[in-house]
CSV table of C-alpha atoms in Angstrom, one decimal:
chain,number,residue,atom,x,y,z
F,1,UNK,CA,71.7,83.2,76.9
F,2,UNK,CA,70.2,87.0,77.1
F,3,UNK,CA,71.2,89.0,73.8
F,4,UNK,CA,71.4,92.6,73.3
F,5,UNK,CA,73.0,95.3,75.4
F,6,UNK,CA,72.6,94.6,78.6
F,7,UNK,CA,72.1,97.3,81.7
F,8,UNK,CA,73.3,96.6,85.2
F,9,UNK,CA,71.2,95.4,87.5
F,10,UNK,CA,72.0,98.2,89.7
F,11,UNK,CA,72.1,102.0,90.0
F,12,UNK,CA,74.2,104.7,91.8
F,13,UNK,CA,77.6,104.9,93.7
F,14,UNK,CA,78.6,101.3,95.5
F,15,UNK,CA,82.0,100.2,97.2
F,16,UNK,CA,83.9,96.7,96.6
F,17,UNK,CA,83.3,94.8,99.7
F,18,UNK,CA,86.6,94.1,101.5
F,19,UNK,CA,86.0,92.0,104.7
F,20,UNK,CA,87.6,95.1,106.9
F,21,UNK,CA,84.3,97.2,106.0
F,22,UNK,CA,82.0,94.7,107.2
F,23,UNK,CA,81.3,95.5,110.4
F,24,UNK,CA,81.3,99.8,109.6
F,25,UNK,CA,78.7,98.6,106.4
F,26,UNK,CA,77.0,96.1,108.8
F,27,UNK,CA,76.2,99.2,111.4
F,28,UNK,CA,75.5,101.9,108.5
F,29,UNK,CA,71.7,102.1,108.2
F,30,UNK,CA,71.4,105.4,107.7
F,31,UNK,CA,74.1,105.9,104.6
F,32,UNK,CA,74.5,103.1,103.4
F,33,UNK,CA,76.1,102.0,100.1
F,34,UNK,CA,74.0,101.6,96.5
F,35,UNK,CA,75.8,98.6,96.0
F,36,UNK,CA,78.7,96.4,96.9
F,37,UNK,CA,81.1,94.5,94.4
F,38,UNK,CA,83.0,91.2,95.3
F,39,UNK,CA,85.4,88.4,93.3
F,40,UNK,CA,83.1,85.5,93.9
F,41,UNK,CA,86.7,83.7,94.4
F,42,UNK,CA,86.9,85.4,97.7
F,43,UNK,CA,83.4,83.8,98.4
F,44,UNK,CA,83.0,80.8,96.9
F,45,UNK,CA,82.6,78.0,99.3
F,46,UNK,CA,82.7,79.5,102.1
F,47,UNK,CA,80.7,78.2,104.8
F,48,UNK,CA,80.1,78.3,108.9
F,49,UNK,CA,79.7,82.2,110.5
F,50,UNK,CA,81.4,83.8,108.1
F,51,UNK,CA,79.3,82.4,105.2
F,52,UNK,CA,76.4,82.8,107.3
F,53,UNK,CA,77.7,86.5,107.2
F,54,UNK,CA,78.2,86.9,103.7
F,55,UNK,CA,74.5,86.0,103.0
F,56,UNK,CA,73.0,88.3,105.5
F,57,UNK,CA,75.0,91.0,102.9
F,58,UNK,CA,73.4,89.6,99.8
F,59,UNK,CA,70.3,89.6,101.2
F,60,UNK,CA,70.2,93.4,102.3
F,61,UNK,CA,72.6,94.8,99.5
F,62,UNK,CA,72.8,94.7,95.7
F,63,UNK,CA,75.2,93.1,94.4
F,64,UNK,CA,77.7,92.9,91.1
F,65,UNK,CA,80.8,90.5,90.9
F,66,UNK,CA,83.8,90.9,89.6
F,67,UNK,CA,85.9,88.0,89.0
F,68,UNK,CA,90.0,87.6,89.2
F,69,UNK,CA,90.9,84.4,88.0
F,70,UNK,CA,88.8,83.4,84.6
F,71,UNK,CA,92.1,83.7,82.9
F,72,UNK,CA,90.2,84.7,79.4
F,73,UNK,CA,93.1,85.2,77.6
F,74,UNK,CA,95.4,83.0,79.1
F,75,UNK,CA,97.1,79.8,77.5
F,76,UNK,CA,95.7,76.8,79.5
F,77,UNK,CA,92.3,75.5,78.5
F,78,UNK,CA,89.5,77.2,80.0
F,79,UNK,CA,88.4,76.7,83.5
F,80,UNK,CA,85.0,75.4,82.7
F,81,UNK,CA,84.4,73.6,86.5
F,82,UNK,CA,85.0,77.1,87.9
F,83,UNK,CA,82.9,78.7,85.6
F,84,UNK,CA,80.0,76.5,87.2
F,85,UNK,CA,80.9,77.0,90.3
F,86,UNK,CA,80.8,80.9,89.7
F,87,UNK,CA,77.3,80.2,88.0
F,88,UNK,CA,76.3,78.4,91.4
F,89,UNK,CA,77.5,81.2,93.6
F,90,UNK,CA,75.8,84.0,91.2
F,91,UNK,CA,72.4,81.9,91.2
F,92,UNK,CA,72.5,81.5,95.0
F,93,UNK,CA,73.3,84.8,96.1
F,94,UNK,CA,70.5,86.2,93.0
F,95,UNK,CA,73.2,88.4,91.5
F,96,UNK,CA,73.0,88.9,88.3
F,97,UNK,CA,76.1,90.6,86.9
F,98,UNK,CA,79.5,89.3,86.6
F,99,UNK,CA,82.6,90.7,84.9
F,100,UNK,CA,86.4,90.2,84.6
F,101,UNK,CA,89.3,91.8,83.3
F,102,UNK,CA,90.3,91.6,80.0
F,103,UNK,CA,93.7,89.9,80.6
F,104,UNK,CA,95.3,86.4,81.6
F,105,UNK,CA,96.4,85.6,84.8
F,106,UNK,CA,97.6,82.1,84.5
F,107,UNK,CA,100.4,79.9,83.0
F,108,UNK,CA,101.1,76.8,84.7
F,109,UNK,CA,99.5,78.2,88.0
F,110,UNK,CA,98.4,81.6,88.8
F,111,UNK,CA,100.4,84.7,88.1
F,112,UNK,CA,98.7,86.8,90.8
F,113,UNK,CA,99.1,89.7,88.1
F,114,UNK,CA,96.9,91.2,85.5
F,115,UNK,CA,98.8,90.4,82.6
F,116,UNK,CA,98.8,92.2,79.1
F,117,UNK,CA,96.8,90.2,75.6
F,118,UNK,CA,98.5,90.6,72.9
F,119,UNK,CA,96.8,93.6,71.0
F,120,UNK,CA,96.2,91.0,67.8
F,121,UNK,CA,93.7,89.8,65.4
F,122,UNK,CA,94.3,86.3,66.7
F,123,UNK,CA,94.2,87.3,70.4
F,124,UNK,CA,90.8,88.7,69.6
F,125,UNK,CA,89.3,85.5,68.4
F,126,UNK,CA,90.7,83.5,70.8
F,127,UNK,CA,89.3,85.8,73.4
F,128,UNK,CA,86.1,86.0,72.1
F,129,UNK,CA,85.3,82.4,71.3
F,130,UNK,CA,86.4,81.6,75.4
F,131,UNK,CA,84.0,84.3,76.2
F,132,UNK,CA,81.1,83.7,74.5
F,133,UNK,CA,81.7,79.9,75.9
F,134,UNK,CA,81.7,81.6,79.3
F,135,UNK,CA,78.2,83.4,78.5
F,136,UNK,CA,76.4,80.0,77.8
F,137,UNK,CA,77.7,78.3,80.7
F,138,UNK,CA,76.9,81.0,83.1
F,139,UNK,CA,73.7,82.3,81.1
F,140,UNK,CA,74.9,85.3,81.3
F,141,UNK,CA,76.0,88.3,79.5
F,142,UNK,CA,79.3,89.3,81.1
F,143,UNK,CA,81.5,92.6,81.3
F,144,UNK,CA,85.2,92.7,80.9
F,145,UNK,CA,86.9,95.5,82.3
F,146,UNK,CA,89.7,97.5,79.9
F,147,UNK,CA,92.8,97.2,82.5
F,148,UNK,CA,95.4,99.0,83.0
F,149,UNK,CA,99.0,97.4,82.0
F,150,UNK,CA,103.1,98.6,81.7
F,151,UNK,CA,104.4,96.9,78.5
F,152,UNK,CA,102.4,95.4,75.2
F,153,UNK,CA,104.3,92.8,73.9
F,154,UNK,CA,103.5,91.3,69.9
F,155,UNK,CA,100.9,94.7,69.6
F,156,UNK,CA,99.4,94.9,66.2
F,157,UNK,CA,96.6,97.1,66.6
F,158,UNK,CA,95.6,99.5,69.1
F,159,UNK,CA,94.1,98.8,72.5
F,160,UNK,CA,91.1,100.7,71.7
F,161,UNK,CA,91.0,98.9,68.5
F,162,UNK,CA,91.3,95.5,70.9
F,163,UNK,CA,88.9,96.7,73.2
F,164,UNK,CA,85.9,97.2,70.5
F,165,UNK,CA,86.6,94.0,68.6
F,166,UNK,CA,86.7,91.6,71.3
F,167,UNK,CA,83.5,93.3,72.4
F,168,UNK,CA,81.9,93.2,69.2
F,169,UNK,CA,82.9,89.6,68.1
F,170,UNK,CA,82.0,88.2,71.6
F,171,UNK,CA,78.9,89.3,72.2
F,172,UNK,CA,79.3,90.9,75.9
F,173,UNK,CA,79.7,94.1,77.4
F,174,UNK,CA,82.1,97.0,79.0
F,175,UNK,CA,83.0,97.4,82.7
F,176,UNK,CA,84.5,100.8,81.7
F,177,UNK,CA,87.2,101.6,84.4
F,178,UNK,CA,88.6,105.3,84.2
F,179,UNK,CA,91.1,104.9,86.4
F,180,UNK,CA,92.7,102.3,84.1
F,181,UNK,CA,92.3,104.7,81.1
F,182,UNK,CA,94.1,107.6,82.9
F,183,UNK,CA,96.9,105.2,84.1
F,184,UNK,CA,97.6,104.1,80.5
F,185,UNK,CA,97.2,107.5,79.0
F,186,UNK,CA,99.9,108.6,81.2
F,187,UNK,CA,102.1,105.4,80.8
F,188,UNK,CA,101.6,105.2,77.1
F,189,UNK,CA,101.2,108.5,76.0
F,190,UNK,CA,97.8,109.0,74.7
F,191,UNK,CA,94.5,111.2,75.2
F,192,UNK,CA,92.3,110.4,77.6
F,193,UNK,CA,89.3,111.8,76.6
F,194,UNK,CA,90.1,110.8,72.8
F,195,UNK,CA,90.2,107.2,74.2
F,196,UNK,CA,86.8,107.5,76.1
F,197,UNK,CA,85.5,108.6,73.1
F,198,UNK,CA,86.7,105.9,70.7
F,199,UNK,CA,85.0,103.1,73.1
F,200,UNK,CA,81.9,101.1,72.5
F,201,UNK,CA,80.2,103.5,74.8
F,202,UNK,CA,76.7,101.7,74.4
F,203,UNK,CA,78.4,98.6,75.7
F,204,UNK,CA,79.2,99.7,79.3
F,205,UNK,CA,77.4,98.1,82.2
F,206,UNK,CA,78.8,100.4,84.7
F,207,UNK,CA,82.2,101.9,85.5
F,208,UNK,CA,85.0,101.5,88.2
F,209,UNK,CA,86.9,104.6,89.4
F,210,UNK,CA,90.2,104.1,92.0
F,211,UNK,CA,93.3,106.2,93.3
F,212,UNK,CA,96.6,105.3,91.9
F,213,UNK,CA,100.6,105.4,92.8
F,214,UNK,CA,102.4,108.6,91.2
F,215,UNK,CA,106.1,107.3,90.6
F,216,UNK,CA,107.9,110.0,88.0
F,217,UNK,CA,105.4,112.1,86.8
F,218,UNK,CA,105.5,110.0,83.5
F,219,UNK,CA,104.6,106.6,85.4
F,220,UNK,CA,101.3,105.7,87.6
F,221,UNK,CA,100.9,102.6,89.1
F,222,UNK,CA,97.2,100.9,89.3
F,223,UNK,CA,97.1,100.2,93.4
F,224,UNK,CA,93.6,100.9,94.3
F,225,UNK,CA,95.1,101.8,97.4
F,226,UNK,CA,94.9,105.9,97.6
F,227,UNK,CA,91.7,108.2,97.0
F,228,UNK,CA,90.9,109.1,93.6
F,229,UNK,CA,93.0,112.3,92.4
F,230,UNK,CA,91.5,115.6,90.7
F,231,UNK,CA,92.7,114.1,87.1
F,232,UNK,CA,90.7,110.8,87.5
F,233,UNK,CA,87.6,112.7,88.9
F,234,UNK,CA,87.9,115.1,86.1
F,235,UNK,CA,88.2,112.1,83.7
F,236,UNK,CA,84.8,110.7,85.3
F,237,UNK,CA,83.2,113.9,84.4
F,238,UNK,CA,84.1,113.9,81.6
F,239,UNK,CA,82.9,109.9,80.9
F,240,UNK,CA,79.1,111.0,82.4
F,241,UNK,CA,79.2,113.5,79.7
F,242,UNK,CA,79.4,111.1,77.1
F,243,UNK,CA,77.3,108.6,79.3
F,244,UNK,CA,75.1,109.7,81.4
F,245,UNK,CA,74.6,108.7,84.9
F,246,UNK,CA,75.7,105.2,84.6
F,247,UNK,CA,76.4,102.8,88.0
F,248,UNK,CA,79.6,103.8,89.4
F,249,UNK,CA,81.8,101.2,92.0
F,250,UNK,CA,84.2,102.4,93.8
F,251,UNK,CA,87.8,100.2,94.6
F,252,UNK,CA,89.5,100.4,97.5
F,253,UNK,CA,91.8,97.3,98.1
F,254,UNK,CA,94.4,98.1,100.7
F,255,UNK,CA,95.0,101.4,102.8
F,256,UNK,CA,91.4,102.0,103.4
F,257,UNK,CA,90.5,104.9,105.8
F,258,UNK,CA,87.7,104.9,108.1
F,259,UNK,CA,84.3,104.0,106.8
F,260,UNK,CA,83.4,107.8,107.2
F,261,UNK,CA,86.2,108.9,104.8
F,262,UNK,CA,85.5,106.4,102.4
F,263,UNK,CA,81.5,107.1,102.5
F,264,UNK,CA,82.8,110.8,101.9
F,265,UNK,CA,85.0,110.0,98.6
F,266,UNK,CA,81.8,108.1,97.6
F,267,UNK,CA,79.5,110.9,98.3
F,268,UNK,CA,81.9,112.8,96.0
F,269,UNK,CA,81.2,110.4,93.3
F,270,UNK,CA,77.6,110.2,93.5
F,271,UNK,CA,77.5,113.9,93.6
F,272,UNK,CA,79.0,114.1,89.9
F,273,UNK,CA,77.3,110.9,88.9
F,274,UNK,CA,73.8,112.6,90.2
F,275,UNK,CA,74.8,116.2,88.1
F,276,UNK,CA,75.1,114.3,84.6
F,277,UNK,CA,71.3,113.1,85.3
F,278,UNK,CA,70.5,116.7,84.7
F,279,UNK,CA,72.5,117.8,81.9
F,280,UNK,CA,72.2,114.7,79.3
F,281,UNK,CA,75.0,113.2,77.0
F,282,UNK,CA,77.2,113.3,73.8
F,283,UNK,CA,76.6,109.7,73.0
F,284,UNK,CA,74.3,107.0,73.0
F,285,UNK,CA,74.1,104.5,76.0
F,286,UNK,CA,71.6,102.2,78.3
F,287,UNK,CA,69.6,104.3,80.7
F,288,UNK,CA,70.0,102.9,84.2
């Protein structure tokens, strides 16, 4: 398996790849994307026209993966068939990055829910010993993504304190995603920008930024279903400072406007991701 911090296999401002987008993407020759991101789940298997389809994507695009039901720190025994199979689908489509969320999703069947770890020294072992398991089946180093959550039940350290040991211990890297940060800093009451900074910065492969639901002012619900707000943008400023002009994906999962709005929110991003090229960083990361 590759060692060492690892940089993503692709650069600038992509979009997750949502089957309604096809067609707009499949016309767009002119503007198209840097990159797409998919859950191999959603592609897995799938054969006739639409697989057919799929692989006329991976073929013109670059491509990263990011996966929904490895369960890493869920109860049941890992998955260890599905893991090959998303080692097949990586191999045959010649991606070669693949993350998941740092959370389970599974007990007794699927929860269809990104559900809270434990914030414990015992979570983290367990976490990182299924991980690194994951790594030498797929040969891979993988990301997990810090995600956003409502409640954290048995906590007995802090989520950034979570964060870096699971990282450290397991050997694998940071799908930083800002949106999550902001949604928890408002939920749970902490500093953004203090939370950024307290990351393994050197560890992120590339970042996710998404729009969110405002309930009170004191709640925000992760929907990836609105455009990203002034708060999150200023957030992702404030994350190329520290990092530079890292690969940035864009989610949109329901609620998606036209393919020229959504090119224009990305446009937005790339701008700010282009500008921290020119002014270099607070901190220490991969160049891309």
């Amino acid at each position: 398996m590759p060692t060492g911090t690892h940089r993503a296999s692709v650069q600038g401002t992509g979009v997750g790849l949502r089957r309604a987008l096809m067609g707009p993407l499949a016309d767009d020759h002119e503007h198209p994307p840097a990159f797409l991101e998919v859950a191999p789940e959603n592609w897995m298997g799938v054969g006739g026209a639409l697989g057919r389809r799929f692989r006329a994507f991976s073929e013109r695009f670059a491509f990263v993966t990011h996966g929904l039901s490895l369960d890493i720190g869920g109860p049941a025994p890992l998955d260890e068939d599905h893991v090959r199979g998303i080692r097949d689908f990586l191999d045959a489509h010649g991606i070669a990055d693949y993350t998941e969320h740092l959370s389970y999703t599974g007990d007794h069947g699927h929860l269809y829910d990104l559900m809270p770890i434990p914030f414990t020294e015992e979570a983290v072992e367990y976490v990182a010993g299924r991980v690194r398991r994951v790594q030498a089946i797929l040969d891979r180093r993988i990301a997990l993504e810090n995600v956003s959550y409502y409640a954290s039940p048995g906590a007995r350290m802090s989520e950034s304190a979570f964060i870096n040991a699971v990282i450290e211990r397991a050997d694998c890297d940071l799908l930083l995603d800002v949106n999550n940060v902001f949604v928890n800093s408002i939920n749970a009451g902490y500093d953004a920008r203090a939370f950024i900074d307290s990351l393994p910065l050197a560890r992120v492969r590339y970042l996710h930024v998404a729009g969110h639901w405002t309930e009170p002012d004191d709640l925000r619900i992760d929907t990836h279903g609105a455009p990203v707000c002034d708060d999150v943008f200023a957030l992702l400023d404030y994350t190329y400072q520290c990092l530079g002009p890292v690969p940035t994906l864009l989610e949109r999962d329901f609620n998606i406007p036209p393919w020229p709005e959504l090119r224009a929110e990305m446009d937005a991003i790339e701008a700010r991701r282009s500008a921290a090229g020119a002014v270099g960083t607070r901190h220490s990361a991969p160049a891309v």
